[in-house]
GROMACS .gro file of C-alpha atoms in nm:
model
  316
    1MET     CA    1   1.489  -1.590   3.520
    2ALA     CA    2   1.717  -1.622   3.216
    3THR     CA    3   1.865  -1.964   3.156
    4LYS     CA    4   2.240  -2.021   3.154
    5LYS     CA    5   2.222  -2.071   2.781
    6ARG     CA    6   2.078  -1.723   2.730
    7GLU     CA    7   2.336  -1.571   2.965
    8ALA     CA    8   2.610  -1.700   2.734
    9PHE     CA    9   2.528  -1.446   2.466
   10SER     CA   10   2.373  -1.106   2.399
   11ARG     CA   11   2.135  -0.993   2.127
   12ARG     CA   12   2.075  -0.639   2.016
   13THR     CA   13   1.870  -0.486   1.737
   14VAL     CA   14   2.074  -0.305   1.472
   15GLU     CA   15   2.009  -0.133   1.139
   16PHE     CA   16   2.215  -0.104   0.825
   17ARG     CA   17   2.174   0.081   0.498
   18SER     CA   18   2.072  -0.104   0.183
   19GLY     CA   19   1.996   0.074  -0.142
   20ASP     CA   20   1.746   0.355  -0.086
   21SER     CA   21   1.642   0.240   0.260
   22SER     CA   22   1.756   0.013   0.545
   23CYS     CA   23   1.731  -0.336   0.689
   24THR     CA   24   1.670  -0.415   1.054
   25ALA     CA   25   1.856  -0.706   1.209
   26TRP     CA   26   1.953  -0.886   1.528
   27LEU     CA   27   2.320  -0.910   1.617
   28TYR     CA   28   2.404  -1.204   1.842
   29LEU     CA   29   2.739  -1.205   2.021
   30PRO     CA   30   2.873  -1.479   2.248
   31THR     CA   31   3.005  -1.380   2.588
   32GLN     CA   32   3.384  -1.388   2.572
   33LYS     CA   33   3.671  -1.286   2.793
   34ASP     CA   34   3.882  -1.126   2.523
   35ASP     CA   35   3.818  -0.888   2.235
   36GLN     CA   36   3.924  -1.118   1.954
   37PRO     CA   37   3.710  -1.085   1.638
   38LEU     CA   38   3.464  -1.367   1.590
   39PRO     CA   39   3.374  -1.600   1.306
   40THR     CA   40   3.033  -1.484   1.185
   41VAL     CA   41   2.720  -1.618   1.017
   42VAL     CA   42   2.481  -1.389   0.826
   43MET     CA   43   2.128  -1.533   0.816
   44GLY     CA   44   1.831  -1.460   0.590
   45HIS     CA   45   1.470  -1.582   0.600
   46GLY     CA   46   1.226  -1.731   0.352
   47LEU     CA   47   0.946  -1.625   0.120
   48GLY     CA   48   0.741  -1.334   0.253
   49ALA     CA   49   0.850  -1.405   0.610
   50THR     CA   50   1.057  -1.200   0.857
   51ARG     CA   51   1.351  -1.286   1.080
   52GLU     CA   52   1.113  -1.348   1.372
   53MET     CA   53   0.973  -1.656   1.200
   54GLY     CA   54   1.188  -1.955   1.294
   55LEU     CA   55   1.538  -1.811   1.271
   56ALA     CA   56   1.610  -1.725   1.636
   57PRO     CA   57   1.642  -2.091   1.752
   58TYR     CA   58   1.906  -2.157   1.486
   59ALA     CA   59   2.090  -1.834   1.567
   60GLU     CA   60   2.095  -1.926   1.935
   61ARG     CA   61   2.257  -2.261   1.857
   62PHE     CA   62   2.523  -2.096   1.646
   63VAL     CA   63   2.606  -1.823   1.896
   64ALA     CA   64   2.618  -2.080   2.178
   65ALA     CA   65   2.893  -2.249   1.976
   66GLY     CA   66   3.099  -1.929   1.978
   67LEU     CA   67   2.991  -1.770   1.650
   68ALA     CA   68   2.864  -1.416   1.602
   69VAL     CA   69   2.535  -1.409   1.409
   70LEU     CA   70   2.359  -1.136   1.211
   71VAL     CA   71   1.994  -1.215   1.131
   72PHE     CA   72   1.823  -0.962   0.906
   73THR     CA   73   1.486  -0.889   0.748
   74TYR     CA   74   1.473  -0.789   0.380
   75ARG     CA   75   1.359  -0.446   0.279
   76HIS     CA   76   0.984  -0.399   0.222
   77LEU     CA   77   0.902  -0.651   0.496
   78GLY     CA   78   0.857  -0.650   0.874
   79ASP     CA   79   1.032  -0.368   1.057
   80SER     CA   80   1.281  -0.301   0.776
   81GLY     CA   81   1.238   0.001   0.551
   82GLY     CA   82   1.146   0.017   0.185
   83GLU     CA   83   0.846   0.122  -0.020
   84PRO     CA   84   0.616  -0.013  -0.142
   85ARG     CA   85   0.550  -0.255   0.141
   86GLN     CA   86   0.532  -0.632   0.083
   87LEU     CA   87   0.737  -0.624  -0.236
   88LEU     CA   88   0.937  -0.940  -0.300
   89SER     CA   89   1.213  -0.839  -0.540
   90MET     CA   90   1.491  -1.091  -0.591
   91ALA     CA   91   1.732  -0.821  -0.708
   92ARG     CA   92   1.664  -0.608  -0.401
   93GLN     CA   93   1.688  -0.903  -0.163
   94LEU     CA   94   2.025  -1.002  -0.310
   95ALA     CA   95   2.137  -0.641  -0.265
   96ASP     CA   96   2.024  -0.669   0.100
   97TRP     CA   97   2.248  -0.975   0.141
   98ASP     CA   98   2.543  -0.780   0.000
   99ALA     CA   99   2.465  -0.492   0.237
  100ALA     CA  100   2.434  -0.731   0.534
  101LEU     CA  101   2.774  -0.883   0.459
  102ALA     CA  102   2.931  -0.539   0.422
  103TYR     CA  103   2.776  -0.426   0.751
  104ALA     CA  104   2.895  -0.736   0.935
  105GLU     CA  105   3.245  -0.691   0.798
  106SER     CA  106   3.250  -0.336   0.933
  107LEU     CA  107   3.190  -0.448   1.292
  108PRO     CA  108   3.490  -0.468   1.526
  109GLU     CA  109   3.353  -0.791   1.676
  110VAL     CA  110   3.362  -0.969   1.339
  111ASP     CA  111   3.651  -1.153   1.178
  112ARG     CA  112   3.591  -1.069   0.812
  113GLN     CA  113   3.813  -1.357   0.701
  114ARG     CA  114   3.585  -1.610   0.868
  115MET     CA  115   3.232  -1.545   0.745
  116ALA     CA  116   2.947  -1.766   0.627
  117VAL     CA  117   2.593  -1.726   0.500
  118TRP     CA  118   2.287  -1.927   0.604
  119GLY     CA  119   1.948  -1.915   0.436
  120SER     CA  120   1.625  -2.108   0.453
  121SER     CA  121   1.361  -2.163   0.183
  122LEU     CA  122   1.384  -1.861  -0.050
  123GLY     CA  123   1.672  -1.750   0.171
  124GLY     CA  124   1.835  -2.085   0.100
  125GLY     CA  125   1.829  -2.007  -0.270
  126HIS     CA  126   1.975  -1.666  -0.193
  127ALA     CA  127   2.251  -1.831   0.014
  128ILE     CA  128   2.355  -2.033  -0.292
  129ARG     CA  129   2.354  -1.728  -0.516
  130VAL     CA  130   2.533  -1.510  -0.260
  131ALA     CA  131   2.800  -1.774  -0.196
  132ALA     CA  132   2.866  -1.789  -0.571
  133ARG     CA  133   2.894  -1.407  -0.584
  134HIS     CA  134   3.126  -1.388  -0.280
  135PRO     CA  135   3.419  -1.630  -0.310
  136GLU     CA  136   3.574  -1.481   0.004
  137LEU     CA  137   3.316  -1.661   0.220
  138ARG     CA  138   3.441  -1.954   0.424
  139ALA     CA  139   3.117  -2.155   0.425
  140ALA     CA  140   2.747  -2.151   0.339
  141VAL     CA  141   2.433  -2.334   0.448
  142ALA     CA  142   2.122  -2.362   0.229
  143GLN     CA  143   1.823  -2.513   0.407
  144CYS     CA  144   1.524  -2.650   0.207
  145PRO     CA  145   1.634  -2.404  -0.064
  146PHE     CA  146   1.416  -2.252  -0.332
  147THR     CA  147   1.627  -2.322  -0.641
  148ASP     CA  148   1.401  -2.284  -0.947
  149GLY     CA  149   1.108  -2.048  -0.990
  150LEU     CA  150   0.967  -2.237  -1.287
  151ALA     CA  151   0.975  -2.566  -1.096
  152SER     CA  152   0.800  -2.409  -0.798
  153ALA     CA  153   0.536  -2.256  -1.026
  154ALA     CA  154   0.476  -2.599  -1.178
  155ALA     CA  155   0.438  -2.744  -0.828
  156LEU     CA  156   0.181  -2.474  -0.751
  157GLY     CA  157  -0.014  -2.574  -1.064
  158ILE     CA  158  -0.075  -2.424  -1.409
  159LYS     CA  159  -0.431  -2.318  -1.329
  160GLU     CA  160  -0.327  -2.148  -1.007
  161THR     CA  161  -0.037  -1.974  -1.181
  162LEU     CA  162  -0.270  -1.840  -1.451
  163VAL     CA  163  -0.502  -1.702  -1.184
  164LEU     CA  164  -0.207  -1.528  -1.019
  165SER     CA  165  -0.113  -1.374  -1.353
  166ARG     CA  166  -0.433  -1.170  -1.357
  167PHE     CA  167  -0.340  -1.015  -1.023
  168VAL     CA  168   0.012  -0.954  -1.151
  169ALA     CA  169  -0.127  -0.755  -1.446
  170ARG     CA  170  -0.344  -0.546  -1.215
  171ASP     CA  171  -0.051  -0.477  -0.984
  172LEU     CA  172   0.178  -0.374  -1.270
  173VAL     CA  173  -0.085  -0.122  -1.377
  174ALA     CA  174  -0.110   0.004  -1.018
  175ALA     CA  175   0.269   0.041  -1.005
  176ALA     CA  176   0.271   0.237  -1.332
  177ARG     CA  177   0.007   0.472  -1.189
  178GLY     CA  178   0.189   0.514  -0.859
  179LYS     CA  179  -0.085   0.346  -0.658
  180GLU     CA  180  -0.068   0.101  -0.368
  181PRO     CA  181   0.021  -0.256  -0.467
  182VAL     CA  182  -0.242  -0.515  -0.551
  183THR     CA  183  -0.154  -0.793  -0.308
  184ILE     CA  184  -0.202  -1.169  -0.282
  185PRO     CA  185  -0.152  -1.398   0.018
  186VAL     CA  186   0.194  -1.544   0.069
  187ALA     CA  187   0.043  -1.864   0.210
  188ALA     CA  188  -0.315  -1.985   0.170
  189SER     CA  189  -0.521  -2.299   0.210
  190ALA     CA  190  -0.527  -2.552  -0.073
  191GLY     CA  191  -0.750  -2.430  -0.356
  192GLN     CA  192  -0.724  -2.067  -0.249
  193LEU     CA  193  -0.522  -1.784  -0.402
  194GLY     CA  194  -0.165  -1.761  -0.276
  195LEU     CA  195   0.202  -1.799  -0.355
  196MET     CA  196   0.212  -2.117  -0.147
  197THR     CA  197  -0.100  -2.334  -0.127
  198ALA     CA  198   0.036  -2.677  -0.032
  199PRO     CA  199  -0.158  -2.831   0.260
  200ASP     CA  200   0.128  -2.762   0.503
  201ALA     CA  201   0.204  -2.406   0.383
  202LEU     CA  202  -0.037  -2.187   0.579
  203PRO     CA  203  -0.031  -2.390   0.903
  204GLY     CA  204   0.346  -2.419   0.865
  205MET     CA  205   0.393  -2.044   0.842
  206LEU     CA  206   0.154  -1.975   1.127
  207ALA     CA  207   0.338  -2.224   1.348
  208LEU     CA  208   0.650  -2.008   1.319
  209LEU     CA  209   0.487  -1.695   1.455
  210PRO     CA  210   0.589  -1.581   1.804
  211ALA     CA  211   0.292  -1.481   2.019
  212ASP     CA  212   0.382  -1.111   2.001
  213HIS     CA  213   0.467  -1.094   1.629
  214LYS     CA  214   0.221  -0.968   1.370
  215TRP     CA  215   0.293  -1.114   1.029
  216VAL     CA  216   0.152  -0.953   0.714
  217ASN     CA  217   0.049  -1.251   0.499
  218GLN     CA  218   0.053  -1.052   0.175
  219ALA     CA  219   0.287  -0.993  -0.118
  220ALA     CA  220   0.269  -0.741  -0.400
  221ALA     CA  221   0.141  -0.945  -0.695
  222ARG     CA  222   0.419  -0.816  -0.921
  223SER     CA  223   0.653  -1.027  -0.704
  224VAL     CA  224   0.540  -1.336  -0.898
  225THR     CA  225   0.735  -1.231  -1.206
  226SER     CA  226   1.054  -1.191  -1.003
  227LEU     CA  227   1.005  -1.530  -0.837
  228ILE     CA  228   0.934  -1.725  -1.154
  229ARG     CA  229   1.243  -1.588  -1.327
  230TYR     CA  230   1.466  -1.663  -1.028
  231ARG     CA  231   1.674  -1.981  -1.061
  232PRO     CA  232   1.948  -1.959  -0.796
  233GLY     CA  233   2.015  -2.333  -0.813
  234ARG     CA  234   2.206  -2.270  -1.135
  235SER     CA  235   2.470  -2.086  -0.928
  236ALA     CA  236   2.558  -2.395  -0.721
  237LYS     CA  237   2.833  -2.500  -0.959
  238ALA     CA  238   3.004  -2.164  -0.902
  239VAL     CA  239   3.018  -2.185  -0.521
  240ALA     CA  240   3.385  -2.212  -0.423
  241ALA     CA  241   3.333  -2.249  -0.047
  242PRO     CA  242   3.213  -2.560   0.134
  243ILE     CA  243   2.832  -2.551   0.128
  244LEU     CA  244   2.592  -2.765   0.327
  245ILE     CA  245   2.261  -2.817   0.149
  246CYS     CA  246   1.981  -2.959   0.367
  247ILE     CA  247   1.694  -3.088   0.151
  248SER     CA  248   1.345  -3.191   0.259
  249ALA     CA  249   1.277  -3.521   0.085
  250THR     CA  250   0.904  -3.438   0.087
  251ASP     CA  251   0.930  -3.064   0.019
  252SER     CA  252   0.596  -2.921  -0.096
  253VAL     CA  253   0.735  -2.580  -0.193
  254ALA     CA  254   1.082  -2.637  -0.342
  255PRO     CA  255   1.072  -2.959  -0.550
  256PRO     CA  256   1.350  -3.173  -0.398
  257ALA     CA  257   1.448  -3.362  -0.714
  258ARG     CA  258   1.524  -3.041  -0.904
  259THR     CA  259   1.705  -2.898  -0.603
  260GLU     CA  260   1.923  -3.206  -0.568
  261ARG     CA  261   2.019  -3.201  -0.937
  262TYR     CA  262   2.137  -2.844  -0.902
  263VAL     CA  263   2.325  -2.868  -0.574
  264ARG     CA  264   2.508  -3.190  -0.661
  265GLN     CA  265   2.709  -2.966  -0.895
  266ALA     CA  266   2.860  -2.763  -0.610
  267PRO     CA  267   3.235  -2.842  -0.610
  268ARG     CA  268   3.250  -2.867  -0.231
  269GLY     CA  269   2.885  -2.944  -0.164
  270ASP     CA  270   2.768  -3.155   0.129
  271VAL     CA  271   2.415  -3.262   0.033
  272ARG     CA  272   2.191  -3.418   0.300
  273LEU     CA  273   1.828  -3.530   0.275
  274TYR     CA  274   1.590  -3.527   0.572
  275ASP     CA  275   1.259  -3.707   0.613
  276ALA     CA  276   1.076  -3.395   0.726
  277GLY     CA  277   0.852  -3.148   0.545
  278HIS     CA  278   0.954  -2.800   0.434
  279PHE     CA  279   0.800  -2.635   0.740
  280ASP     CA  280   0.905  -2.911   0.983
  281PHE     CA  281   1.266  -2.795   0.953
  282TYR     CA  282   1.206  -2.527   1.216
  283LEU     CA  283   1.047  -2.739   1.489
  284GLY     CA  284   1.082  -3.053   1.698
  285GLU     CA  285   1.311  -3.344   1.615
  286ALA     CA  286   1.385  -3.221   1.263
  287PHE     CA  287   1.508  -2.888   1.400
  288GLU     CA  288   1.725  -3.060   1.659
  289GLN     CA  289   1.896  -3.274   1.395
  290LEU     CA  290   1.939  -2.988   1.149
  291ALA     CA  291   2.068  -2.747   1.412
  292ALA     CA  292   2.322  -3.003   1.530
  293ASP     CA  293   2.439  -3.083   1.176
  294GLN     CA  294   2.463  -2.719   1.074
  295THR     CA  295   2.641  -2.608   1.392
  296GLU     CA  296   2.901  -2.881   1.346
  297PHE     CA  297   2.949  -2.783   0.981
  298LEU     CA  298   2.981  -2.410   1.049
  299VAL     CA  299   3.213  -2.449   1.347
  300SER     CA  300   3.439  -2.687   1.155
  301HIS     CA  301   3.481  -2.444   0.866
  302LEU     CA  302   3.480  -2.114   1.053
  303THR     CA  303   3.700  -2.183   1.352
  304ALA     CA  304   4.001  -2.319   1.162
  305ALA     CA  305   4.291  -2.081   1.106
  306PRO     CA  306   4.199  -1.828   0.835
  307LYS     CA  307   4.349  -1.874   0.491
  308ALA     CA  308   4.508  -1.601   0.285
  309SER     CA  309   4.269  -1.316   0.220
  310ILE     CA  310   4.065  -1.328  -0.102
  311THR     CA  311   3.959  -1.004  -0.261
  312PRO     CA  312   3.576  -0.990  -0.254
  313THR     CA  313   3.413  -1.009  -0.596
  314ALA     CA  314   3.039  -0.957  -0.633
  315LYS     CA  315   2.906  -1.106  -0.955
  316ALA     CA  316   2.576  -1.026  -1.117
   0.00000   0.00000   0.00000
């Protein structure tokens, strides 16, 4: 039997066009008695993951508070389109965010003047960058955000990064020849090959998997070059909207000191540190605290009377 909480909203699977393919998403809508358009949150996931991995509990909290929520999976991953598979391209993922916002704005249920973005891990870095590119947004949330590819590579280790570079070279040759990508694990045990090899990385990712979801723990090796060059934290100073940045004080993936230096530059930033690891943010007491803080923040900024419309401007 469905709980009362679940009866308070609906969720349906939707699809929207992005670039040369499409993204698959969940659209959450609260049960309401009228047809008034709703304040809306667009949500994106982390490195090499899919929307099934830890995002639904947050979305359910937001929709229970009266917000519409669109949770999408980037192209090349999960049940979204895009070839080759398992490619992590920062440019393409940012284009997916733009497409997700445009799709949400086209829906009759959505109030396009009251929209926010929410991202976690790599998605948290994207949320910062997207908020800087879209001044029309009313709010943003960046959770344990990836803010600097060079800093994350240093945290991985010079030796490990050099080993990855050999696979990158092989994959670039494969791409030039039109062959299938040479892949590397997204998360691996310490001392093994992978994009994330901190002790909590692989068990942390596996803990997010629903029983019926099959996750492909692989990324095209060429993705490393895109990740290392990506420094979305630099965009924090250009975010006009209120932005809540939730930092793991012990983050093993996104170095917290570098992240904090970046996000303290956000003009309307609300920076909060939590004594929980990067992958603890999705579970247990840490999740409960984060979900409560983020719901309060989003509701406070999205349910106020809308301001004068701002013409959307997407910046490179």
